[in-house]
mmCIF file of C-alpha atoms in Angstrom:
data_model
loop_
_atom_site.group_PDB
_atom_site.id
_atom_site.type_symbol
_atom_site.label_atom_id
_atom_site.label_comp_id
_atom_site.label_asym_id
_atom_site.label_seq_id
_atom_site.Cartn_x
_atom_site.Cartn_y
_atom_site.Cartn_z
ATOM 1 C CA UNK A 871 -53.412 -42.590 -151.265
ATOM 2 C CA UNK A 872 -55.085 -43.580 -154.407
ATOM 3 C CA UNK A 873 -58.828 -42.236 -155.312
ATOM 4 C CA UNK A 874 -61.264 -44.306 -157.192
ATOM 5 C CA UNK A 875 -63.596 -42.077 -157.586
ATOM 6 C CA UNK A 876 -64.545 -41.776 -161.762
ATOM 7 C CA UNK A 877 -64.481 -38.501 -161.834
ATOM 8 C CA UNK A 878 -62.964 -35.637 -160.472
ATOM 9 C CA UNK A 879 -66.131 -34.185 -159.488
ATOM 10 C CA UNK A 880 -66.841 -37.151 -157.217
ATOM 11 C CA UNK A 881 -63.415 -36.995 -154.880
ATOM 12 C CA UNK A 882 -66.497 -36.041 -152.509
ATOM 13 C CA UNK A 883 -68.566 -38.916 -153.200
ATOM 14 C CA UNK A 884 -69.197 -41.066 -150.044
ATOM 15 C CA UNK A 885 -70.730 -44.815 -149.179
ATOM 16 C CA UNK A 886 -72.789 -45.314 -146.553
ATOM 17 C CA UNK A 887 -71.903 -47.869 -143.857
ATOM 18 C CA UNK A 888 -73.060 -49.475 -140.958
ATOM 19 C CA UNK A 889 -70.258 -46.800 -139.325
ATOM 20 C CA UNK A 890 -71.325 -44.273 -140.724
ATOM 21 C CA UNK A 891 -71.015 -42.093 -144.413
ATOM 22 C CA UNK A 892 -67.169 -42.378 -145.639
ATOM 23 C CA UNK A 893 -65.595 -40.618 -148.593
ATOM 24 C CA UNK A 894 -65.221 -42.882 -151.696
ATOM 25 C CA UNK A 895 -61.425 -42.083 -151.884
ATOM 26 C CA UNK A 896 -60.775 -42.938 -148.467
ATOM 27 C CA UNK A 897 -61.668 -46.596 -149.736
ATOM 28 C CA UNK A 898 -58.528 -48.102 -150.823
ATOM 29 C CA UNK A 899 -58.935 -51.485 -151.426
ATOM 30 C CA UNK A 900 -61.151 -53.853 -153.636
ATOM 31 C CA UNK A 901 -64.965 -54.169 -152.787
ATOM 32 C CA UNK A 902 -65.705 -58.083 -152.064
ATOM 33 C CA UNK A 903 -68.849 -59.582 -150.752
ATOM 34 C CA UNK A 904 -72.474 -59.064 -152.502
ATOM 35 C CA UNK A 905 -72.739 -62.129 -150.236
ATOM 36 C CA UNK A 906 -73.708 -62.867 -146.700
ATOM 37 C CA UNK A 907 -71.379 -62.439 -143.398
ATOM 38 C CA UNK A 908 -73.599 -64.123 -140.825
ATOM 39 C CA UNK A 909 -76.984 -65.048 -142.421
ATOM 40 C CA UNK A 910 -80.148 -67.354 -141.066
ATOM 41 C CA UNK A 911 -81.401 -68.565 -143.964
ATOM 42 C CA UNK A 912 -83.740 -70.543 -142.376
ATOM 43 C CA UNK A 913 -88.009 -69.513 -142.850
ATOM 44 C CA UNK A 914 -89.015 -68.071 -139.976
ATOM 45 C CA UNK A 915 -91.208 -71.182 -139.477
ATOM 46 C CA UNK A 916 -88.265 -73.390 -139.063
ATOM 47 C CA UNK A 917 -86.687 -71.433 -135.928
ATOM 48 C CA UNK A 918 -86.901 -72.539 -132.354
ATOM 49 C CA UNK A 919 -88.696 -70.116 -130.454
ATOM 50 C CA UNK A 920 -87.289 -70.437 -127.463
ATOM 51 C CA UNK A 921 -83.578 -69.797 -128.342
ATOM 52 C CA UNK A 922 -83.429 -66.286 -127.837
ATOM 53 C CA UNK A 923 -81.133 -63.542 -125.814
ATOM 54 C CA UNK A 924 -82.457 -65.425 -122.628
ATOM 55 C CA UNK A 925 -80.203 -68.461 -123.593
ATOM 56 C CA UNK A 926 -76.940 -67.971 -122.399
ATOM 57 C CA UNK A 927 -75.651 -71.205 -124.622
ATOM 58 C CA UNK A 928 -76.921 -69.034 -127.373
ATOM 59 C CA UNK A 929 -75.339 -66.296 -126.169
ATOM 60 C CA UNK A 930 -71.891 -67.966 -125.503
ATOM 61 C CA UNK A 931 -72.397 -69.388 -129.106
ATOM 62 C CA UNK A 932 -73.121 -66.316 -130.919
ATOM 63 C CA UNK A 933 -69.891 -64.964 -129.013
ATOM 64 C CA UNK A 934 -67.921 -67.216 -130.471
ATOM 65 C CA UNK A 935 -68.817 -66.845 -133.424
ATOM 66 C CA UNK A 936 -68.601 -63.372 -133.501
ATOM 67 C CA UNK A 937 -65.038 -63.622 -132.708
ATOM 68 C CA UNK A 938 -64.789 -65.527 -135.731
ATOM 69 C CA UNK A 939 -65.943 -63.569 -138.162
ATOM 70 C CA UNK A 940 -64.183 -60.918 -136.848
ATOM 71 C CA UNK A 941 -60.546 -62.748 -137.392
ATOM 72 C CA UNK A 942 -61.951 -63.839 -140.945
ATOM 73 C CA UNK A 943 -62.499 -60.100 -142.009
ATOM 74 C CA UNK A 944 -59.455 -58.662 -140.226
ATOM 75 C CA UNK A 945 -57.278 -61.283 -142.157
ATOM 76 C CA UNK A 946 -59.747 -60.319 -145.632
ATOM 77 C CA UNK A 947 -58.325 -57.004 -144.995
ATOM 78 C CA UNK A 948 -55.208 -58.072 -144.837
ATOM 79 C CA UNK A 949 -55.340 -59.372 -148.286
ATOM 80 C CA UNK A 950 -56.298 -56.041 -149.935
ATOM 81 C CA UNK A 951 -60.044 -55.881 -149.361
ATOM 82 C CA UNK A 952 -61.436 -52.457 -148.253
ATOM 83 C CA UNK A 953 -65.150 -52.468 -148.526
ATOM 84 C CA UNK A 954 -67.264 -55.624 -147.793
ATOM 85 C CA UNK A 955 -71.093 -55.393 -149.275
ATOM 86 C CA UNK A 956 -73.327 -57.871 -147.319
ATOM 87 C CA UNK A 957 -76.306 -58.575 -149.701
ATOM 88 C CA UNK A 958 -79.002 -60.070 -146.737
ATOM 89 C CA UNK A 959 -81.920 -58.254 -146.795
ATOM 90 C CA UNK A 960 -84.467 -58.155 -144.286
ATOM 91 C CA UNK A 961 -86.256 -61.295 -142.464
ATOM 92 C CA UNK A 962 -83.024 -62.901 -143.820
ATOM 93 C CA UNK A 963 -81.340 -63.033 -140.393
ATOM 94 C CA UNK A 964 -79.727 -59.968 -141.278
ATOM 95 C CA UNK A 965 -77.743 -58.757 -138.265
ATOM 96 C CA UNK A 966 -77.146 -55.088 -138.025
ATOM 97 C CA UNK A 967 -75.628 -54.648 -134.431
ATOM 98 C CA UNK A 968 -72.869 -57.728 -135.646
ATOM 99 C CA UNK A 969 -72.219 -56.038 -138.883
ATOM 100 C CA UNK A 970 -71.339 -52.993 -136.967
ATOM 101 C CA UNK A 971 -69.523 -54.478 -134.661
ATOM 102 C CA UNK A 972 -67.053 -55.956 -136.788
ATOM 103 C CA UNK A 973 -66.756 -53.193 -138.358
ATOM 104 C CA UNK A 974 -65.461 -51.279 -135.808
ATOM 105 C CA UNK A 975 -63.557 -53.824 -134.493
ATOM 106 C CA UNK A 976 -61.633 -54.697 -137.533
ATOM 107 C CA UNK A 977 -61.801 -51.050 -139.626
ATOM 108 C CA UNK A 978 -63.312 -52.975 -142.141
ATOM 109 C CA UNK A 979 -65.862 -50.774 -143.777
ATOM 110 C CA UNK A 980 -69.224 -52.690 -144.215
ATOM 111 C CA UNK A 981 -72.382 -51.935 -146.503
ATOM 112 C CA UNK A 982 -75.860 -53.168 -145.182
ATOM 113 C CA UNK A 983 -78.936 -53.615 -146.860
ATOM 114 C CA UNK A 984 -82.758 -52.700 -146.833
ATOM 115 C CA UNK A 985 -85.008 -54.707 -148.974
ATOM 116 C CA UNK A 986 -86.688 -58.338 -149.168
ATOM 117 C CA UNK A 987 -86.101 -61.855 -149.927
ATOM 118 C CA UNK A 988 -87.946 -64.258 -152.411
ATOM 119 C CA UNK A 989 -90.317 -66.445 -150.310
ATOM 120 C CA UNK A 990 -90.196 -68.645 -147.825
ATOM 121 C CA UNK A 991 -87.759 -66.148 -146.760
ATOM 122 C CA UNK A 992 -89.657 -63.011 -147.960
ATOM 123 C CA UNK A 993 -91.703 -61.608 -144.601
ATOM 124 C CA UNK A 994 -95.492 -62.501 -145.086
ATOM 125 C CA UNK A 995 -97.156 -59.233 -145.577
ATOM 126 C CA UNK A 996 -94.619 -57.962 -147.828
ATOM 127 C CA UNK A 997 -96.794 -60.124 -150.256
ATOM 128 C CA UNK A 998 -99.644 -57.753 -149.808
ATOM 129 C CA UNK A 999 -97.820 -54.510 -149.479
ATOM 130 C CA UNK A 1000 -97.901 -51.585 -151.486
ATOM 131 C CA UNK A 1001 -94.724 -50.262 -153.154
ATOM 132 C CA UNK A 1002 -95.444 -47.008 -151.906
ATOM 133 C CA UNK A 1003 -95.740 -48.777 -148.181
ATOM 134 C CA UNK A 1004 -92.480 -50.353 -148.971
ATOM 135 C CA UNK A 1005 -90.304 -47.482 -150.185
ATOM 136 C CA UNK A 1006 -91.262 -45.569 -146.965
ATOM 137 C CA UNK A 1007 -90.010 -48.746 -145.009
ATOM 138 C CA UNK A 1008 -86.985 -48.839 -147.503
ATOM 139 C CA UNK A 1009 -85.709 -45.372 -147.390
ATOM 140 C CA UNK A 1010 -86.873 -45.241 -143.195
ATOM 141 C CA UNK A 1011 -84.173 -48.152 -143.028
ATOM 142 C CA UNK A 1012 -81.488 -46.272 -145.378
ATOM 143 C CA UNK A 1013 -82.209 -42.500 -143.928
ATOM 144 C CA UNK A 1014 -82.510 -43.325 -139.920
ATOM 145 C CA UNK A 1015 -81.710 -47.009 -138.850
ATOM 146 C CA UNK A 1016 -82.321 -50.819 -139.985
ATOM 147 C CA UNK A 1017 -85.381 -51.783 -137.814
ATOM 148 C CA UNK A 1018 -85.699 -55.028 -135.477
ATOM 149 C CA UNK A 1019 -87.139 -57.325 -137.887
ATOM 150 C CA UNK A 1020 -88.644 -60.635 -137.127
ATOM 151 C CA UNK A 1021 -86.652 -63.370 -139.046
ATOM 152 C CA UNK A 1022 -83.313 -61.186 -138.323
ATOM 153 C CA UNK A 1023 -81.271 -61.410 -135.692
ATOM 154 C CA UNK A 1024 -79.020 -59.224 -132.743
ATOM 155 C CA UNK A 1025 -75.308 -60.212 -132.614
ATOM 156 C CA UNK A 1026 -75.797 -63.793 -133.901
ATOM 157 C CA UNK A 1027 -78.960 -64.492 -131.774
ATOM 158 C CA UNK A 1028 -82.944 -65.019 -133.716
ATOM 159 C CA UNK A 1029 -85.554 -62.527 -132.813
ATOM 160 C CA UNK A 1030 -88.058 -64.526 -132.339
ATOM 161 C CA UNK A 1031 -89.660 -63.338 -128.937
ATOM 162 C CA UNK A 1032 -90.898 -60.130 -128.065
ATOM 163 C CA UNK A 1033 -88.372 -59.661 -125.334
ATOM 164 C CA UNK A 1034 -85.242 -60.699 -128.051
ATOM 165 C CA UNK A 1035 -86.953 -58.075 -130.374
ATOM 166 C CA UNK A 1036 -87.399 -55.429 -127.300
ATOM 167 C CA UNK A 1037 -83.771 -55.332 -126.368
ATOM 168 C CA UNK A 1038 -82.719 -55.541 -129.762
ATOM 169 C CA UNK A 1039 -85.034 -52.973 -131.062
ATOM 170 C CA UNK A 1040 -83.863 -50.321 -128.096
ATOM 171 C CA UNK A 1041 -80.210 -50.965 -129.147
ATOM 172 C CA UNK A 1042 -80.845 -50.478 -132.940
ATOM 173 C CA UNK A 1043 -82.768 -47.093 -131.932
ATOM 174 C CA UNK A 1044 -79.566 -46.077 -129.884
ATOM 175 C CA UNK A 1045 -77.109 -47.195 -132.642
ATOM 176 C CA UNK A 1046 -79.069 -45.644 -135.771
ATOM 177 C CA UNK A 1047 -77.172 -48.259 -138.397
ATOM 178 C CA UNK A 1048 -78.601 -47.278 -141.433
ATOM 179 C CA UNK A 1049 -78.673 -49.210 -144.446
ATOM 180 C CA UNK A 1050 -76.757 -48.028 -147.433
ATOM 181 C CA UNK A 1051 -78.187 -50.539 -150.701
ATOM 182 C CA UNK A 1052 -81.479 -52.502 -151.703
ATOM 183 C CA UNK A 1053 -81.307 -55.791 -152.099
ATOM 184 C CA UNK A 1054 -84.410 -57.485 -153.985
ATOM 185 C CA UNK A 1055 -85.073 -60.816 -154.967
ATOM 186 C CA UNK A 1056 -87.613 -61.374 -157.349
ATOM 187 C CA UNK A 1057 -89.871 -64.822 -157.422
ATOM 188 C CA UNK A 1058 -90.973 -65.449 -160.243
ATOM 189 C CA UNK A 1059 -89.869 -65.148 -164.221
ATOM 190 C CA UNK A 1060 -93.009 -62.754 -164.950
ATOM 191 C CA UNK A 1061 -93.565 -59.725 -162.663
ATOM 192 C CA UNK A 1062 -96.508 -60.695 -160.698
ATOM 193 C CA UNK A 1063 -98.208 -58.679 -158.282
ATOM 194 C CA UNK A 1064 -95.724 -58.486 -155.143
ATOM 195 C CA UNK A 1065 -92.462 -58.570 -157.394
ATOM 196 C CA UNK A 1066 -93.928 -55.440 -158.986
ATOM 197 C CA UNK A 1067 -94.406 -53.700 -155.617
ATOM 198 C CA UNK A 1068 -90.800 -54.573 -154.615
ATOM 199 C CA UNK A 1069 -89.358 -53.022 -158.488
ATOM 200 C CA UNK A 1070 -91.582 -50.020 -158.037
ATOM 201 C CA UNK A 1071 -90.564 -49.705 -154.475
ATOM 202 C CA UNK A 1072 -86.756 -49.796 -154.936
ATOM 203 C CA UNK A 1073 -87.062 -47.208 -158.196
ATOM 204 C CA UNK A 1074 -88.814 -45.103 -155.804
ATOM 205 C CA UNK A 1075 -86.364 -45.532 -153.032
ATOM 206 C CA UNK A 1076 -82.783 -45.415 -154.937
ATOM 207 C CA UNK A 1077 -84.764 -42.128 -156.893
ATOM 208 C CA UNK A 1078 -84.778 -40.433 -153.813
ATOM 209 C CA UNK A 1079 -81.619 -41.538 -151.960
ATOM 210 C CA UNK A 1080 -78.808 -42.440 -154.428
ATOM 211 C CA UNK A 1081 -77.907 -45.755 -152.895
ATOM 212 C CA UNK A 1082 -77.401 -48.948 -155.381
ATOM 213 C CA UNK A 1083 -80.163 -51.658 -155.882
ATOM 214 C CA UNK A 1084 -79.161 -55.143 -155.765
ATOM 215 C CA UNK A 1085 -81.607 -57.605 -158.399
ATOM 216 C CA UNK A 1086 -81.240 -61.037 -157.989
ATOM 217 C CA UNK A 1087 -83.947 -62.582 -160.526
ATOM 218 C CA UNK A 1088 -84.667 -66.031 -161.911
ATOM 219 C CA UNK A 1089 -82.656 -66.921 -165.132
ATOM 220 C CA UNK A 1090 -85.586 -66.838 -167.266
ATOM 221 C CA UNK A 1091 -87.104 -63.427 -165.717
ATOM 222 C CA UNK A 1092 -87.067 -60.486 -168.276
ATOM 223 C CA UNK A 1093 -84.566 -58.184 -167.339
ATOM 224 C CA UNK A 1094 -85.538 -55.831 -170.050
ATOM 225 C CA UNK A 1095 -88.757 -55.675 -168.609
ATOM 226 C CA UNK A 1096 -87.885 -55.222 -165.002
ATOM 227 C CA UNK A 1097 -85.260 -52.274 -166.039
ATOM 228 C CA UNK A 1098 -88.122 -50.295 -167.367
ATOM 229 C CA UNK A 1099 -90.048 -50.450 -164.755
ATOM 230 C CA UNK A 1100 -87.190 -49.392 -162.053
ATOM 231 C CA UNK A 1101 -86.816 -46.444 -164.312
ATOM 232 C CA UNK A 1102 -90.117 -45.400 -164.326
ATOM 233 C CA UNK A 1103 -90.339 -45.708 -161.059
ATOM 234 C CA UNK A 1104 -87.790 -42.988 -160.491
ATOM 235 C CA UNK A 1105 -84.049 -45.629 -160.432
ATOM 236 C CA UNK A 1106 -81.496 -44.690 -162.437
ATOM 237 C CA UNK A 1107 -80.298 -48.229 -164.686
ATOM 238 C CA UNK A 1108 -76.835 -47.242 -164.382
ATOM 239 C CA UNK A 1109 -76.961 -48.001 -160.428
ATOM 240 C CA UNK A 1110 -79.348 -51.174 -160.900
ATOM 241 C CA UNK A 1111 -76.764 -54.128 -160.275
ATOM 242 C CA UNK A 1112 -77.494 -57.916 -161.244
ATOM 243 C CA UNK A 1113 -76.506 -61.075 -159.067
ATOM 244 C CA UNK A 1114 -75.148 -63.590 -161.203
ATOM 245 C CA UNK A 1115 -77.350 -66.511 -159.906
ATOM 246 C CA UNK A 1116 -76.534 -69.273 -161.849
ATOM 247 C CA UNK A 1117 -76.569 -67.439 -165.268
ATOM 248 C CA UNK A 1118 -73.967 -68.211 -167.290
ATOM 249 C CA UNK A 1119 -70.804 -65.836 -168.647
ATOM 250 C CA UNK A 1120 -73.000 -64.836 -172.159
ATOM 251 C CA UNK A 1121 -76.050 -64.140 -170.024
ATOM 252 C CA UNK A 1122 -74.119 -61.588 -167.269
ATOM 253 C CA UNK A 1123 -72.796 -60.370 -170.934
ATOM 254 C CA UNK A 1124 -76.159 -59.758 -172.266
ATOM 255 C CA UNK A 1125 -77.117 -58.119 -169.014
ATOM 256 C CA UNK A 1126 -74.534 -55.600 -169.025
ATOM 257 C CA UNK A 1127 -75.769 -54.917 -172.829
ATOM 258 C CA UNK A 1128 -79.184 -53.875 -171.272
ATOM 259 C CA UNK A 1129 -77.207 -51.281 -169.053
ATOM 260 C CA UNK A 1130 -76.981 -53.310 -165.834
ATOM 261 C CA UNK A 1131 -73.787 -53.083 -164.103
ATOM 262 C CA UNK A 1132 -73.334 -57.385 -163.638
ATOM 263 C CA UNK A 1133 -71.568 -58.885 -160.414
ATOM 264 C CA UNK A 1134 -69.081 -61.396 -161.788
ATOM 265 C CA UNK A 1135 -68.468 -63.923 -158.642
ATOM 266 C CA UNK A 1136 -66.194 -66.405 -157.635
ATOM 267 C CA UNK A 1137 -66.579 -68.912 -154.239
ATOM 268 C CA UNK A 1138 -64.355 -68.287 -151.815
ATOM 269 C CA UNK A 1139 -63.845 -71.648 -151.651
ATOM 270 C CA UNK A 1140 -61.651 -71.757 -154.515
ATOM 271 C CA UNK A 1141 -63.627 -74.606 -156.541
ATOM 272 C CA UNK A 1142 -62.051 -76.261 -158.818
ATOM 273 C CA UNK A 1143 -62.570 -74.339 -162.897
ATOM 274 C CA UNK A 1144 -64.281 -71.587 -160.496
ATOM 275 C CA UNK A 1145 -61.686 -68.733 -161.017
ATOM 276 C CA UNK A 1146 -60.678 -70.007 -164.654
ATOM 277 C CA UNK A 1147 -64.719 -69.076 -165.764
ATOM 278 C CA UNK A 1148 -64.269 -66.077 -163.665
ATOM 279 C CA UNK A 1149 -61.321 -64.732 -165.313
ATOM 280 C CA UNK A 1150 -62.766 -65.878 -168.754
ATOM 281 C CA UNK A 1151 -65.892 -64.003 -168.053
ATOM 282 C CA UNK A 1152 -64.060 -60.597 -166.838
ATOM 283 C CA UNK A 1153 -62.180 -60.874 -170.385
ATOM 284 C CA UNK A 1154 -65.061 -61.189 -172.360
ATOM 285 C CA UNK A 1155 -66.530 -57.666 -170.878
ATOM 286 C CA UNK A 1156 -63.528 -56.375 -171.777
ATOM 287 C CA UNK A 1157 -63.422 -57.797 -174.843
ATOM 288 C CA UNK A 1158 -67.199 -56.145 -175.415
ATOM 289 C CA UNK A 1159 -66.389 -52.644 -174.947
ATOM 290 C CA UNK A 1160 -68.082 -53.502 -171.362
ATOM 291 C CA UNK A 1161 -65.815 -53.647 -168.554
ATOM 292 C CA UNK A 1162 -67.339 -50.720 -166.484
ATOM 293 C CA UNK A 1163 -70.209 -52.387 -166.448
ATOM 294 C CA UNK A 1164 -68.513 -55.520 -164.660
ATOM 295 C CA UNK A 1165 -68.024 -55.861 -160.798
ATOM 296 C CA UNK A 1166 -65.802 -58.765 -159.698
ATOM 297 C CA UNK A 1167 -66.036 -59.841 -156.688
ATOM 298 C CA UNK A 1168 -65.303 -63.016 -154.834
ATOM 299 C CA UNK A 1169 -68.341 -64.467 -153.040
ATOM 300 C CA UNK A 1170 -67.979 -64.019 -149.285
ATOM 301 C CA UNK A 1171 -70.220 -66.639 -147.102
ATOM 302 C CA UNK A 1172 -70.801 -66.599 -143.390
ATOM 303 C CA UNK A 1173 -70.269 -67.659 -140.164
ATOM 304 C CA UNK A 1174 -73.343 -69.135 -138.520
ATOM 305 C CA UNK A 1175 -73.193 -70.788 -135.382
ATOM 306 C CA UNK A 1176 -73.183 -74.310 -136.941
ATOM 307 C CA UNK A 1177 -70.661 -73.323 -140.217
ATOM 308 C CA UNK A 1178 -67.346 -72.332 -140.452
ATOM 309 C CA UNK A 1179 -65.655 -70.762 -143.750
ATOM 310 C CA UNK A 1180 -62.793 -72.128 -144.841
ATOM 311 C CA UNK A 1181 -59.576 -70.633 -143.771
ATOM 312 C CA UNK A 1182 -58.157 -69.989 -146.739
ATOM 313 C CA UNK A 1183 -61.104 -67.311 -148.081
ATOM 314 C CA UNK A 1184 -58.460 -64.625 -147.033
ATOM 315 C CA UNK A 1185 -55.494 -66.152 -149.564
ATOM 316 C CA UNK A 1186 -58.130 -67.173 -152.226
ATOM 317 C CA UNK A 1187 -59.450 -63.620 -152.630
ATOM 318 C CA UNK A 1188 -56.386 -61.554 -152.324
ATOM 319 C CA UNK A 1189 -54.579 -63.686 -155.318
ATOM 320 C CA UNK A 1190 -57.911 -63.595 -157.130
ATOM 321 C CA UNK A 1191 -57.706 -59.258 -156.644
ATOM 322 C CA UNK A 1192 -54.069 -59.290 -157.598
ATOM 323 C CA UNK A 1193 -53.625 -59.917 -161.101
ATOM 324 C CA UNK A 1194 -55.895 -61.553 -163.790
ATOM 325 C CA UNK A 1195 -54.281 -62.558 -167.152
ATOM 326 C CA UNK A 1196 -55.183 -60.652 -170.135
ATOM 327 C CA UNK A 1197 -56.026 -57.640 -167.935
ATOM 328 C CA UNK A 1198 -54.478 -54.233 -167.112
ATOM 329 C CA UNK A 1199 -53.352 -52.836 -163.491
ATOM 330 C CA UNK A 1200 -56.039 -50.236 -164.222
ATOM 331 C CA UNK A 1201 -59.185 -52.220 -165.570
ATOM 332 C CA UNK A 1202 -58.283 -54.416 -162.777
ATOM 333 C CA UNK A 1203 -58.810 -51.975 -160.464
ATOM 334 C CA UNK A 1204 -61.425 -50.964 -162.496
ATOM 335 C CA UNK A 1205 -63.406 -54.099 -162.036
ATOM 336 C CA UNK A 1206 -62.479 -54.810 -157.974
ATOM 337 C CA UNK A 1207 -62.504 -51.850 -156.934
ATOM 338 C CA UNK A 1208 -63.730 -48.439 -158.856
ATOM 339 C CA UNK A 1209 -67.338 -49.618 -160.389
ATOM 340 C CA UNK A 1210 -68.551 -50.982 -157.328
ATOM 341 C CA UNK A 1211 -67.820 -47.832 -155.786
ATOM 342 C CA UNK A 1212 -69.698 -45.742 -158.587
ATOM 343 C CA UNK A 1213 -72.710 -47.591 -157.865
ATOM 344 C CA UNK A 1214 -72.902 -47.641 -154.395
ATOM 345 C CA UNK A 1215 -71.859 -43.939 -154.228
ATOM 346 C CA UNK A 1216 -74.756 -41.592 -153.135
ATOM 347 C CA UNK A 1217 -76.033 -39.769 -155.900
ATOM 348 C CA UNK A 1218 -74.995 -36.093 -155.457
ATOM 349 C CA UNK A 1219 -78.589 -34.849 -156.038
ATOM 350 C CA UNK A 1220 -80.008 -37.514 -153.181
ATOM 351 C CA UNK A 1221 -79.842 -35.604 -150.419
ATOM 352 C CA UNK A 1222 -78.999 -38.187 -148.004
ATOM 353 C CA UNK A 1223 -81.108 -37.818 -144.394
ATOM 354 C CA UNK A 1224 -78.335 -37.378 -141.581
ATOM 355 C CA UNK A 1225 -77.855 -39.949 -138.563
ATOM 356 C CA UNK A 1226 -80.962 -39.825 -136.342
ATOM 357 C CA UNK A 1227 -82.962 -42.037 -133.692
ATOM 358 C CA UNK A 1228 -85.974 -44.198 -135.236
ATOM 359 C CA UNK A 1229 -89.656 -43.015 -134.677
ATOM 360 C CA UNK A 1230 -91.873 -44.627 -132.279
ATOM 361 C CA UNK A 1231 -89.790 -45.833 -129.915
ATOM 362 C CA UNK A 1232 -88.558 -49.603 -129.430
ATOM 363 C CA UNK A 1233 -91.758 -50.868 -130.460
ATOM 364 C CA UNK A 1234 -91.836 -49.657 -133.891
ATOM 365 C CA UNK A 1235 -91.062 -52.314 -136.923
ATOM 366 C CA UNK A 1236 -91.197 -55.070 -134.236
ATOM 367 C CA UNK A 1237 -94.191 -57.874 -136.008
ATOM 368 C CA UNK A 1238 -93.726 -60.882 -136.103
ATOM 369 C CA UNK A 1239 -94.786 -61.055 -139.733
ATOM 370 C CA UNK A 1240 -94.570 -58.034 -141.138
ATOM 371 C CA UNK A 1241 -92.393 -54.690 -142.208
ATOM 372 C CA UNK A 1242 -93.780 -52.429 -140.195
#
């Protein structure tokens, strides 16, 4: 069995996953995702309040597609992909309890995420938060258990009563599926006030428990800027990862030159040119002296109850992950597989809290507005 780990000192490395902690070498295919398995990217304004787990044709719905998404990541699997990072943050209809069950249905190890969205998504009082507030919630979500979040949902169903967000918040308590990145998304092209809070909070937070911290910022926002102030916050750059957004191939390039490792992503869908710029942009990294700084991934989307991916996902990523022109067996590997795990390792020195049941019962981290 192969081991990506860097470094021989790291063959003990691990990931953490809605399963559990799992070595780094026991990973043995590429990493795919930084997307969204079964998102509601609606604002929480827009949901029907009265479809909840009361509804059985919501229930009988989410079911189904459940059962989808469970053949789409068995077949992803099948195709070479060990490790699937889904990117939705909080009060972004993430969906802990489906994420883990698909991973234990299919083997399929999964990485969840704590964080927040840019509004309308964002939750309301994370506006008003303070980034100390928020790096408690953070590492709370990484160290004992993702929280029943209004905007989220349980197994494909919204949380938007207080009996939905009862039962699902007693099953989350049970199941203690704990979080193992950050995912922020920043509003704004200047740092305002909340923005700040959210940099500040995930420095804090990835200081103190290893994981990897997600960014994904306006085109225009200064990256420089926002590096500096996750570092002095306590975040190490090296494990502070950039969406590409819509930035083009020389901006991703003049990201990595600031010392952020840079998801390069293709759709799943195959577009037409799509993989061509891909594989153009993965050759200029190389080309820079900066390929293990580059992540490349193909974009994974989700399976909602009125969406369907597109069958062929599976075949599109595994001949995306099997050979690139103009690059080597090992910097392909590099790139799919080995510096996504680096930065979503634990940090040896983090000290990562063991498996244990939330504080405060099913009621706590259960407003309708709010973290906490």
């Amino acid at each position: 069995m192969p081991c990506f780990c860097h470094k021989d000192d790291r063959c003990m490395a691990q990931v953490r996953t809605v399963t559990g902690d799992i070595a780094v070498h026991a990973i043995t295919g590429a990493v795919a995702g930084f997307g969204h398995l079964a998102p509601d990217w609606r604002p929480i304004s827009d949901r029907d309040p009265e479809i909840d787990l009361t509804s059985q044709f919501r229930l009988e719905a989410a079911r189904t597609a459940g059962n989808d998404l469970c053949q789409l990541v068995s077949s992803i699997a099948s195709h070479g992909v060990g490790l699937i990072v889904d990117a939705t943050p909080p009060g972004a209809g993430r969906d802990p309890m489906r994420l883990h069950d698909v991973s234990a249905s299919t083997g399929m190890a999964v990485v969840a995420c704590t964080g927040a969205h840019a509004p309308p998504i964002r939750l309301a009082r994370v506006e008003d938060r303070s980034a100390e507030f928020l790096a408690e919630w953070f590492a709370f979500e990484i160290g004992s258990g993702m929280a029943a979040i209004a905007g989220d949902l349980f197994r494909g169903v919204p949380l938007m009563s207080e009996r939905a967000a009862g039962v699902a918040g007693d099953s989350l308590n049970d199941a203690a599926i704990r979080a193992g990145a950050i995912r922020i998304t920043l509003a704004s092209p200047t740092i305002d006030r909340a923005d700040g809070a959210l940099i500040d909070a995930a420095g804090i937070t990835a200081g103190a428990t290893g994981v990897a911290t997600f960014l994904d910022a306006p085109p225009a926002a200064d990256l420089g800027a926002v590096a500096l102030r996750f570092e002095a916050s306590g975040g190490d750059r090296s494990k502070l990862v950039l969406a590409p957004g819509t930035r083009t191939p020389d901006a991703l390039l003049a990201a990595a030159s600031l010392g952020f490792s840079v998801v390069v992503s293709a759709p799943s869908t195959g577009a037409e040119g799509a993989v061509g710029i891909w594989e153009a942009t993965i050759r200029g990294f190389l080309r820079q002296g900066l390929i293990d700084l580059c992540i490349a991934t193909i974009a994974i989307g989700g399976i909602s109850i009125e969406r369907r991916v597109d069958p062929s996902t599976a075949t599109v990523i595994g001949e995306a992950y099997r050979t690139i022109p103009g690059i080597t067996e090992s910097d392909l590997r590099d790139v799919t597989t080995s510096n996504a795990l680096r930065v979503l390792e634990l940090s040896p020195q983090s000290g990562a809290s063991p498996p244990g049941r939330r504080r405060g019962g099913a009621n706590n981290h259960r407003s309708t507005n709010a973290p906490g």
